mmCIF file of C-alpha atoms and ligand atoms in Angstrom:
data_model
loop_
_atom_site.group_PDB
_atom_site.id
_atom_site.type_symbol
_atom_site.label_atom_id
_atom_site.label_comp_id
_atom_site.label_asym_id
_atom_site.label_seq_id
_atom_site.Cartn_x
_atom_site.Cartn_y
_atom_site.Cartn_z
ATOM 1 C CA UNK A 245 66.635 109.511 77.191
ATOM 2 C CA UNK A 246 67.907 110.380 80.655
ATOM 3 C CA UNK A 247 70.296 107.911 82.202
ATOM 4 C CA UNK A 248 69.475 106.276 85.514
ATOM 5 C CA UNK A 249 71.678 107.228 88.500
ATOM 6 C CA UNK A 250 75.066 105.483 88.681
ATOM 7 C CA UNK A 251 75.017 102.133 90.497
ATOM 8 C CA UNK A 252 78.331 103.146 92.111
ATOM 9 C CA UNK A 253 78.210 104.545 95.656
ATOM 10 C CA UNK A 254 80.993 106.214 97.636
ATOM 11 C CA UNK A 255 81.775 105.266 101.240
ATOM 12 C CA UNK A 256 83.285 108.730 101.812
ATOM 13 C CA UNK A 257 81.494 112.069 102.248
ATOM 14 C CA UNK A 258 82.953 114.387 99.615
ATOM 15 C CA UNK A 259 81.697 117.446 101.529
ATOM 16 C CA UNK A 260 83.249 116.631 104.911
ATOM 17 C CA UNK A 261 86.407 118.354 106.130
ATOM 18 C CA UNK A 262 89.414 116.233 107.084
ATOM 19 C CA UNK A 263 91.021 113.117 105.619
ATOM 20 C CA UNK A 264 88.858 110.153 104.615
ATOM 21 C CA UNK A 265 89.904 106.860 103.041
ATOM 22 C CA UNK A 266 87.225 104.708 101.487
ATOM 23 C CA UNK A 267 85.911 103.182 98.310
ATOM 24 C CA UNK A 268 83.796 103.730 95.257
ATOM 25 C CA UNK A 269 81.661 100.563 95.391
ATOM 26 C CA UNK A 270 80.335 99.034 92.194
ATOM 27 C CA UNK A 271 77.927 96.081 92.698
ATOM 28 C CA UNK A 272 78.932 92.995 90.739
ATOM 29 C CA UNK A 273 77.615 89.437 90.832
ATOM 30 C CA UNK A 274 80.030 86.605 89.953
ATOM 31 C CA UNK A 275 80.617 82.908 90.614
ATOM 32 C CA UNK A 276 83.086 83.889 93.319
ATOM 33 C CA UNK A 277 80.812 86.464 94.958
ATOM 34 C CA UNK A 278 77.083 86.494 94.283
ATOM 35 C CA UNK A 279 76.507 89.835 96.030
ATOM 36 C CA UNK A 280 79.929 91.362 95.588
ATOM 37 C CA UNK A 281 81.408 94.700 94.685
ATOM 38 C CA UNK A 282 84.355 96.157 92.808
ATOM 39 C CA UNK A 283 86.096 98.336 95.407
ATOM 40 C CA UNK A 284 87.909 101.351 93.919
ATOM 41 C CA UNK A 285 90.028 103.057 96.608
ATOM 42 C CA UNK A 286 89.463 106.787 97.093
ATOM 43 C CA UNK A 287 90.948 109.351 99.473
ATOM 44 C CA UNK A 288 89.378 112.758 100.089
ATOM 45 C CA UNK A 289 91.401 115.495 101.773
ATOM 46 C CA UNK A 290 89.319 118.628 102.398
ATOM 47 C CA UNK A 291 90.003 121.790 104.306
ATOM 48 C CA UNK A 292 87.532 124.664 104.033
ATOM 49 C CA UNK A 293 86.667 126.550 100.871
ATOM 50 C CA UNK A 294 88.757 126.403 97.721
ATOM 51 C CA UNK A 295 89.129 124.625 94.411
ATOM 52 C CA UNK A 296 88.763 120.863 93.955
ATOM 53 C CA UNK A 297 91.465 118.804 92.258
ATOM 54 C CA UNK A 298 90.900 115.207 91.179
ATOM 55 C CA UNK A 299 94.113 113.157 90.911
ATOM 56 C CA UNK A 300 93.765 109.886 89.002
ATOM 57 C CA UNK A 301 96.135 106.982 88.364
ATOM 58 C CA UNK A 302 95.496 103.485 87.061
ATOM 59 C CA UNK A 303 93.160 104.635 84.298
ATOM 60 C CA UNK A 304 95.304 102.025 82.562
ATOM 61 C CA UNK A 305 96.186 99.270 85.019
ATOM 62 C CA UNK A 306 99.839 98.737 84.006
ATOM 63 C CA UNK A 307 100.990 102.375 84.207
ATOM 64 C CA UNK A 308 102.737 102.315 87.568
ATOM 65 C CA UNK A 309 104.179 105.801 88.019
ATOM 66 C CA UNK A 310 100.793 107.395 88.709
ATOM 67 C CA UNK A 311 99.444 104.470 90.725
ATOM 68 C CA UNK A 312 102.505 104.395 92.991
ATOM 69 C CA UNK A 313 102.832 108.158 93.437
ATOM 70 C CA UNK A 314 99.131 108.544 94.329
ATOM 71 C CA UNK A 315 99.132 105.600 96.749
ATOM 72 C CA UNK A 316 102.033 107.319 98.518
ATOM 73 C CA UNK A 317 100.351 110.724 98.502
ATOM 74 C CA UNK A 318 97.074 109.263 99.817
ATOM 75 C CA UNK A 319 98.758 108.201 103.052
ATOM 76 C CA UNK A 320 100.823 111.397 103.435
ATOM 77 C CA UNK A 321 98.610 114.365 102.555
ATOM 78 C CA UNK A 322 97.170 116.052 105.667
ATOM 79 C CA UNK A 323 94.090 118.248 105.807
ATOM 80 C CA UNK A 324 96.108 121.190 107.131
ATOM 81 C CA UNK A 325 98.347 120.978 104.004
ATOM 82 C CA UNK A 326 95.343 121.664 101.754
ATOM 83 C CA UNK A 327 93.129 124.650 101.022
ATOM 84 C CA UNK A 328 90.070 123.304 99.210
ATOM 85 C CA UNK A 329 89.631 119.648 98.317
ATOM 86 C CA UNK A 330 91.926 116.987 96.851
ATOM 87 C CA UNK A 331 90.309 113.741 95.690
ATOM 88 C CA UNK A 332 92.821 110.935 95.066
ATOM 89 C CA UNK A 333 91.924 107.828 93.034
ATOM 90 C CA UNK A 334 95.173 105.872 92.536
ATOM 91 C CA UNK A 335 93.539 102.852 90.814
ATOM 92 C CA UNK A 336 90.771 104.272 88.660
ATOM 93 C CA UNK A 337 90.278 101.030 86.701
ATOM 94 C CA UNK A 338 90.821 98.854 89.768
ATOM 95 C CA UNK A 339 90.118 95.514 87.997
ATOM 96 C CA UNK A 340 92.844 96.391 85.447
ATOM 97 C CA UNK A 341 95.326 97.294 88.198
ATOM 98 C CA UNK A 342 94.644 94.005 89.984
ATOM 99 C CA UNK A 343 95.205 92.118 86.710
ATOM 100 C CA UNK A 344 98.443 94.045 86.006
ATOM 101 C CA UNK A 345 97.039 94.933 82.603
ATOM 102 C CA UNK A 346 96.085 97.975 80.581
ATOM 103 C CA UNK A 347 92.506 96.728 80.363
ATOM 104 C CA UNK A 348 90.043 95.328 82.896
ATOM 105 C CA UNK A 349 90.550 91.796 84.160
ATOM 106 C CA UNK A 350 86.743 91.525 84.468
ATOM 107 C CA UNK A 351 85.459 92.584 81.067
ATOM 108 C CA UNK A 352 88.538 93.460 78.998
ATOM 109 C CA UNK A 353 87.431 97.090 78.925
ATOM 110 C CA UNK A 354 89.897 99.889 78.179
ATOM 111 C CA UNK A 355 88.645 102.593 80.558
ATOM 112 C CA UNK A 356 90.247 105.407 78.584
ATOM 113 C CA UNK A 357 88.326 104.337 75.471
ATOM 114 C CA UNK A 358 84.990 103.983 77.338
ATOM 115 C CA UNK A 359 83.926 107.577 78.038
ATOM 116 C CA UNK A 360 81.427 109.084 78.583
ATOM 117 C CA UNK A 361 80.364 105.630 79.805
ATOM 118 C CA UNK A 362 77.037 103.969 80.551
ATOM 119 C CA UNK A 363 75.329 103.144 83.902
ATOM 120 C CA UNK A 364 73.765 100.100 82.212
ATOM 121 C CA UNK A 365 76.933 98.980 80.425
ATOM 122 C CA UNK A 366 79.920 96.835 81.336
ATOM 123 C CA UNK A 367 81.840 97.278 84.607
ATOM 124 C CA UNK A 368 84.337 99.477 82.756
ATOM 125 C CA UNK A 369 81.556 101.585 81.204
ATOM 126 C CA UNK A 370 79.939 101.990 84.623
ATOM 127 C CA UNK A 371 83.221 103.317 86.052
ATOM 128 C CA UNK A 372 83.551 105.763 83.153
ATOM 129 C CA UNK A 373 79.954 106.934 83.628
ATOM 130 C CA UNK A 374 80.513 107.544 87.368
ATOM 131 C CA UNK A 375 83.521 109.740 86.698
ATOM 132 C CA UNK A 376 81.720 111.621 83.908
ATOM 133 C CA UNK A 377 78.533 112.347 85.855
ATOM 134 C CA UNK A 378 79.594 112.356 89.527
ATOM 135 C CA UNK A 379 83.333 112.970 89.978
ATOM 136 C CA UNK A 380 84.173 115.433 87.219
ATOM 137 C CA UNK A 381 81.286 117.846 88.003
ATOM 138 C CA UNK A 382 82.730 118.202 91.544
ATOM 139 C CA UNK A 383 86.137 119.265 90.223
ATOM 140 C CA UNK A 384 87.897 122.324 88.865
ATOM 141 C CA UNK A 385 91.085 120.538 87.835
ATOM 142 C CA UNK A 386 91.801 116.939 86.845
ATOM 143 C CA UNK A 387 95.330 115.514 86.726
ATOM 144 C CA UNK A 388 95.272 112.101 85.000
ATOM 145 C CA UNK A 389 98.592 110.271 85.340
ATOM 146 C CA UNK A 390 99.479 108.008 82.425
ATOM 147 C CA UNK A 391 102.721 106.401 81.347
ATOM 148 C CA UNK A 392 103.733 103.877 78.707
ATOM 149 C CA UNK A 393 102.579 100.705 80.421
ATOM 150 C CA UNK A 394 103.908 97.343 79.342
ATOM 151 C CA UNK A 395 104.063 98.073 75.599
ATOM 152 C CA UNK A 396 105.488 101.606 75.456
ATOM 153 C CA UNK A 397 108.271 103.663 76.983
ATOM 154 C CA UNK A 398 107.721 107.435 76.874
ATOM 155 C CA UNK A 399 109.742 110.528 77.812
ATOM 156 C CA UNK A 400 108.303 112.309 80.868
ATOM 157 C CA UNK A 401 105.946 115.173 80.032
ATOM 158 C CA UNK A 402 102.890 117.097 81.156
ATOM 159 C CA UNK A 403 100.384 117.427 78.317
ATOM 160 C CA UNK A 404 97.364 119.404 77.234
ATOM 161 C CA UNK A 405 95.303 119.643 74.067
ATOM 162 C CA UNK A 406 94.208 122.214 71.522
ATOM 163 C CA UNK A 407 90.725 123.301 72.699
ATOM 164 C CA UNK A 408 87.976 125.489 71.250
ATOM 165 C CA UNK A 409 87.917 127.632 74.409
ATOM 166 C CA UNK A 410 91.172 129.646 74.368
ATOM 167 C CA UNK A 411 91.107 130.443 78.108
ATOM 168 C CA UNK A 412 90.507 126.793 79.033
ATOM 169 C CA UNK A 413 93.353 125.774 76.702
ATOM 170 C CA UNK A 414 95.692 128.387 78.246
ATOM 171 C CA UNK A 415 94.966 127.290 81.832
ATOM 172 C CA UNK A 416 95.432 123.594 80.971
ATOM 173 C CA UNK A 417 98.711 124.352 79.183
ATOM 174 C CA UNK A 418 99.992 126.361 82.163
ATOM 175 C CA UNK A 419 99.128 123.364 84.351
ATOM 176 C CA UNK A 420 100.936 120.964 82.005
ATOM 177 C CA UNK A 421 104.064 123.170 82.132
ATOM 178 C CA UNK A 422 103.820 123.588 85.920
ATOM 179 C CA UNK A 423 103.805 119.793 86.352
ATOM 180 C CA UNK A 424 107.523 120.431 85.900
ATOM 181 C CA UNK A 425 108.542 117.342 83.937
ATOM 182 C CA UNK A 426 111.591 117.681 81.648
ATOM 183 C CA UNK A 427 109.153 118.099 78.703
ATOM 184 C CA UNK A 428 105.785 119.775 78.143
ATOM 185 C CA UNK A 429 103.659 118.624 75.215
ATOM 186 C CA UNK A 430 100.751 119.809 73.093
ATOM 187 C CA UNK A 431 99.385 116.363 72.383
ATOM 188 C CA UNK A 432 97.643 115.011 69.316
ATOM 189 C CA UNK A 433 95.410 112.026 70.133
ATOM 190 C CA UNK A 434 94.858 109.304 67.541
ATOM 191 C CA UNK A 435 91.156 109.163 68.471
ATOM 192 C CA UNK A 436 89.982 111.497 71.247
ATOM 193 C CA UNK A 437 86.238 110.746 71.223
ATOM 194 C CA UNK A 438 86.064 108.238 74.093
ATOM 195 C CA UNK A 439 88.928 109.549 76.263
ATOM 196 C CA UNK A 440 88.588 110.703 79.888
ATOM 197 C CA UNK A 441 90.355 113.841 78.623
ATOM 198 C CA UNK A 442 87.414 114.696 76.378
ATOM 199 C CA UNK A 443 84.827 113.913 79.090
ATOM 200 C CA UNK A 444 86.580 116.421 81.383
ATOM 201 C CA UNK A 445 87.328 119.088 78.782
ATOM 202 C CA UNK A 446 83.745 119.018 77.440
ATOM 203 C CA UNK A 447 82.552 120.053 80.936
ATOM 204 C CA UNK A 448 84.773 123.127 80.766
ATOM 205 C CA UNK A 449 87.187 121.784 83.401
ATOM 206 C CA UNK A 450 90.964 122.028 83.373
ATOM 207 C CA UNK A 451 92.525 118.744 82.290
ATOM 208 C CA UNK A 452 96.237 117.950 82.583
ATOM 209 C CA UNK A 453 97.560 114.601 81.392
ATOM 210 C CA UNK A 454 101.011 113.062 81.637
ATOM 211 C CA UNK A 455 103.237 110.422 80.174
ATOM 212 C CA UNK A 456 106.027 109.391 82.532
ATOM 213 C CA UNK A 457 108.028 106.342 81.469
ATOM 214 C CA UNK A 458 106.673 102.849 81.048
ATOM 215 C CA UNK A 459 107.790 99.327 80.309
ATOM 216 C CA UNK A 460 105.341 97.950 82.873
ATOM 217 C CA UNK A 461 107.272 99.219 85.897
ATOM 218 C CA UNK A 462 108.518 102.434 87.499
ATOM 219 C CA UNK A 463 112.042 103.670 88.217
ATOM 220 C CA UNK A 464 113.429 106.013 90.889
ATOM 221 C CA UNK A 465 113.783 108.648 88.159
ATOM 222 C CA UNK A 466 110.254 108.300 86.754
ATOM 223 C CA UNK A 467 108.720 108.261 90.232
ATOM 224 C CA UNK A 468 110.676 111.348 91.315
ATOM 225 C CA UNK A 469 109.332 113.277 88.305
ATOM 226 C CA UNK A 470 105.800 112.035 89.052
ATOM 227 C CA UNK A 471 105.797 112.869 92.761
ATOM 228 C CA UNK A 472 107.286 116.322 92.174
ATOM 229 C CA UNK A 473 104.772 116.894 89.371
ATOM 230 C CA UNK A 474 101.724 116.044 91.473
ATOM 231 C CA UNK A 475 102.930 118.414 94.208
ATOM 232 C CA UNK A 476 103.640 121.113 91.599
ATOM 233 C CA UNK A 477 100.129 120.884 90.128
ATOM 234 C CA UNK A 478 98.543 121.193 93.591
ATOM 235 C CA UNK A 479 100.709 124.270 94.266
ATOM 236 C CA UNK A 480 100.084 125.799 90.828
ATOM 237 C CA UNK A 481 96.289 125.594 91.182
ATOM 238 C CA UNK A 482 96.349 126.979 94.736
ATOM 239 C CA UNK A 483 95.463 123.862 96.742
ATOM 240 C CA UNK A 484 98.798 123.531 98.518
ATOM 241 C CA UNK A 485 101.213 126.264 99.601
ATOM 242 C CA UNK A 486 104.769 126.347 98.301
ATOM 243 C CA UNK A 487 106.869 127.023 95.250
ATOM 244 C CA UNK A 488 106.564 125.078 91.994
ATOM 245 C CA UNK A 489 109.849 123.206 91.540
ATOM 246 C CA UNK A 490 110.987 123.098 87.910
ATOM 247 C CA UNK A 491 113.660 120.755 86.442
ATOM 248 C CA UNK A 492 117.308 121.834 86.559
ATOM 249 C CA UNK A 493 117.542 121.923 82.743
ATOM 250 C CA UNK A 494 115.139 124.297 80.949
ATOM 251 C CA UNK A 495 111.872 122.540 80.097
ATOM 252 C CA UNK A 496 111.688 121.434 76.433
ATOM 253 C CA UNK A 497 108.421 122.174 74.609
ATOM 254 C CA UNK A 498 107.100 119.546 72.208
ATOM 255 C CA UNK A 499 104.268 119.596 69.710
ATOM 256 C CA UNK A 500 102.529 116.708 67.960
ATOM 257 C CA UNK A 501 100.744 118.512 65.142
ATOM 258 C CA UNK A 502 99.258 115.480 63.371
ATOM 259 C CA UNK A 503 99.229 111.699 62.937
ATOM 260 C CA UNK A 504 102.535 111.690 61.007
ATOM 261 C CA UNK A 505 104.264 111.822 64.418
ATOM 262 C CA UNK A 506 103.338 108.160 64.866
ATOM 263 C CA UNK A 507 105.527 105.522 63.157
ATOM 264 C CA UNK A 508 103.461 102.339 62.979
ATOM 265 C CA UNK A 509 104.697 98.939 61.901
ATOM 266 C CA UNK A 510 103.429 97.363 58.699
ATOM 267 C CA UNK A 511 105.317 94.146 59.497
ATOM 268 C CA UNK A 512 105.556 91.615 62.285
ATOM 269 C CA UNK A 513 108.960 90.589 63.601
ATOM 270 C CA UNK A 514 111.836 91.657 65.790
ATOM 271 C CA UNK A 515 112.176 95.381 66.485
ATOM 272 C CA UNK A 516 115.363 97.462 66.626
ATOM 273 C CA UNK A 517 114.755 101.094 67.617
ATOM 274 C CA UNK A 518 117.762 103.110 66.398
ATOM 275 C CA UNK A 519 117.514 106.112 68.749
ATOM 276 C CA UNK A 520 117.311 106.528 72.494
ATOM 277 C CA UNK A 521 114.300 108.254 74.035
ATOM 278 C CA UNK A 522 114.827 112.024 73.972
ATOM 279 C CA UNK A 523 117.401 111.809 71.165
ATOM 280 C CA UNK A 524 117.114 114.120 68.146
ATOM 281 C CA UNK A 525 115.917 112.460 64.905
ATOM 282 C CA UNK A 526 116.198 114.036 61.440
ATOM 283 C CA UNK A 527 113.589 113.535 58.715
ATOM 284 C CA UNK A 528 114.604 110.638 56.450
ATOM 285 C CA UNK A 529 116.824 108.901 59.000
ATOM 286 C CA UNK A 530 116.214 105.223 59.762
ATOM 287 C CA UNK A 531 114.377 105.298 63.074
ATOM 288 C CA UNK A 532 113.684 101.562 63.372
ATOM 289 C CA UNK A 533 114.274 98.199 61.705
ATOM 290 C CA UNK A 534 112.052 95.110 61.791
ATOM 291 C CA UNK A 535 113.776 91.745 61.276
ATOM 292 C CA UNK A 536 112.264 88.411 60.270
ATOM 293 C CA UNK A 537 113.346 86.124 63.143
ATOM 294 C CA UNK A 538 112.271 82.956 61.302
ATOM 295 C CA UNK A 539 115.232 82.980 58.869
ATOM 296 C CA UNK A 540 118.779 84.326 58.639
ATOM 297 C CA UNK A 541 120.262 86.202 55.715
ATOM 298 C CA UNK A 542 117.310 88.493 55.048
ATOM 299 C CA UNK A 543 117.570 92.276 55.197
ATOM 300 C CA UNK A 544 115.357 94.059 57.744
ATOM 301 C CA UNK A 545 112.535 96.407 56.797
ATOM 302 C CA UNK A 546 113.593 99.993 57.512
ATOM 303 C CA UNK A 547 111.308 102.669 58.922
ATOM 304 C CA UNK A 548 112.384 106.248 58.220
ATOM 305 C CA UNK A 549 111.346 109.354 60.120
ATOM 306 C CA UNK A 550 108.700 111.324 58.227
ATOM 307 C CA UNK A 551 109.555 114.435 60.280
ATOM 308 C CA UNK A 552 112.425 115.843 62.355
ATOM 309 C CA UNK A 553 112.160 116.089 66.132
ATOM 310 C CA UNK A 554 112.710 114.144 69.319
ATOM 311 C CA UNK A 555 112.052 110.450 69.899
ATOM 312 C CA UNK A 556 109.219 110.905 72.408
ATOM 313 C CA UNK A 557 107.982 107.323 72.670
ATOM 314 C CA UNK A 558 108.979 103.862 71.553
ATOM 315 C CA UNK A 559 107.583 100.358 71.651
ATOM 316 C CA UNK A 560 108.995 98.602 74.714
ATOM 317 C CA UNK A 561 108.855 94.860 73.833
ATOM 318 C CA UNK A 562 111.210 93.764 71.056
ATOM 319 C CA UNK A 563 108.578 91.633 69.334
ATOM 320 C CA UNK A 564 106.360 93.770 67.123
ATOM 321 C CA UNK A 565 103.173 93.100 65.195
ATOM 322 C CA UNK A 566 101.580 94.830 62.237
ATOM 323 C CA UNK A 567 99.891 98.046 63.356
ATOM 324 C CA UNK A 568 101.922 98.537 66.535
ATOM 325 C CA UNK A 569 103.259 102.021 67.196
ATOM 326 C CA UNK A 570 107.027 101.569 67.188
ATOM 327 C CA UNK A 571 108.094 105.205 67.572
ATOM 328 C CA UNK A 572 106.644 108.667 68.103
ATOM 329 C CA UNK A 573 108.565 111.710 66.871
ATOM 330 C CA UNK A 574 107.528 115.067 68.325
ATOM 331 C CA UNK A 575 108.527 118.533 67.102
ATOM 332 C CA UNK A 576 110.699 120.718 69.342
ATOM 333 C CA UNK A 577 109.059 124.178 69.473
ATOM 334 C CA UNK A 578 109.897 127.518 71.118
ATOM 335 C CA UNK A 579 106.423 127.995 72.560
ATOM 336 C CA UNK A 580 103.171 126.088 72.905
ATOM 337 C CA UNK A 581 99.567 127.110 72.293
HETATM 338 ZN ZN1 ZN B 603 97.470 105.296 79.795
#
């Protein structure tokens, strides 16, 4: 069955040259506003012929590096800086950003688990559908800026995936490296089916993702990596002139070959992570302990590394529940892909 057209409309003309700031408007009817709309900010910067890059932040509403860097870029990027078209959406899941949460404040939807989406679904599913059927087909390259959010803290990296199409995989990997974070990662997703990543990659487009810090805030360091990375990606794919600026230390390549990279808690309690982010971990070492805070004199449960590598991510809050990811250990490799 063919889907009806998206109920979302854009107040900008994606084909017009120059800089435009506007909204993706999604009709919504609530107690507070009978004939209202969710207003997702969008900036289009177009100058003549060339590739189109879509830059997205706020796919998860509490991942502030991408949101902040793209809000800044949206007010700074000039048409004469660009050859082609740059579409900037700093707050992709706007209701989640406004709620300060990973998921939508309107329907609880996790946008990055809602693709390809549905024009007749929830608000979150309607947003996903609009990107799948309207935004992504306009683009050659998508840079989707994620970080750890409130519950994770993650080393900064550009990431791509193993793909069936070798040329598409190579171009995405080159983009992930050119982002110029201290790390570049070949990422294994726990469940890729409903990700934005998959919606973009299945259309044959180049998709670069990031992780850039977390803890429900940003830092001068994490923002500097993000802003440099966005500029680098625009330069690498030929939209902006200049030289890609790589980190002072040689970039470290990481691989997540399978689900054993994820250490997940089988207990609830108080978490001690025994390594700093970016520190080397050997197989068999205690990577984390979970204490029972309801009584003294009991030994903690120990979690040992099932592989050697680098501590790439950790749970940010000290309270942990069964099933939470408490650590991610990635392999250090000489080359990727
Ligand atoms: Zn995210």
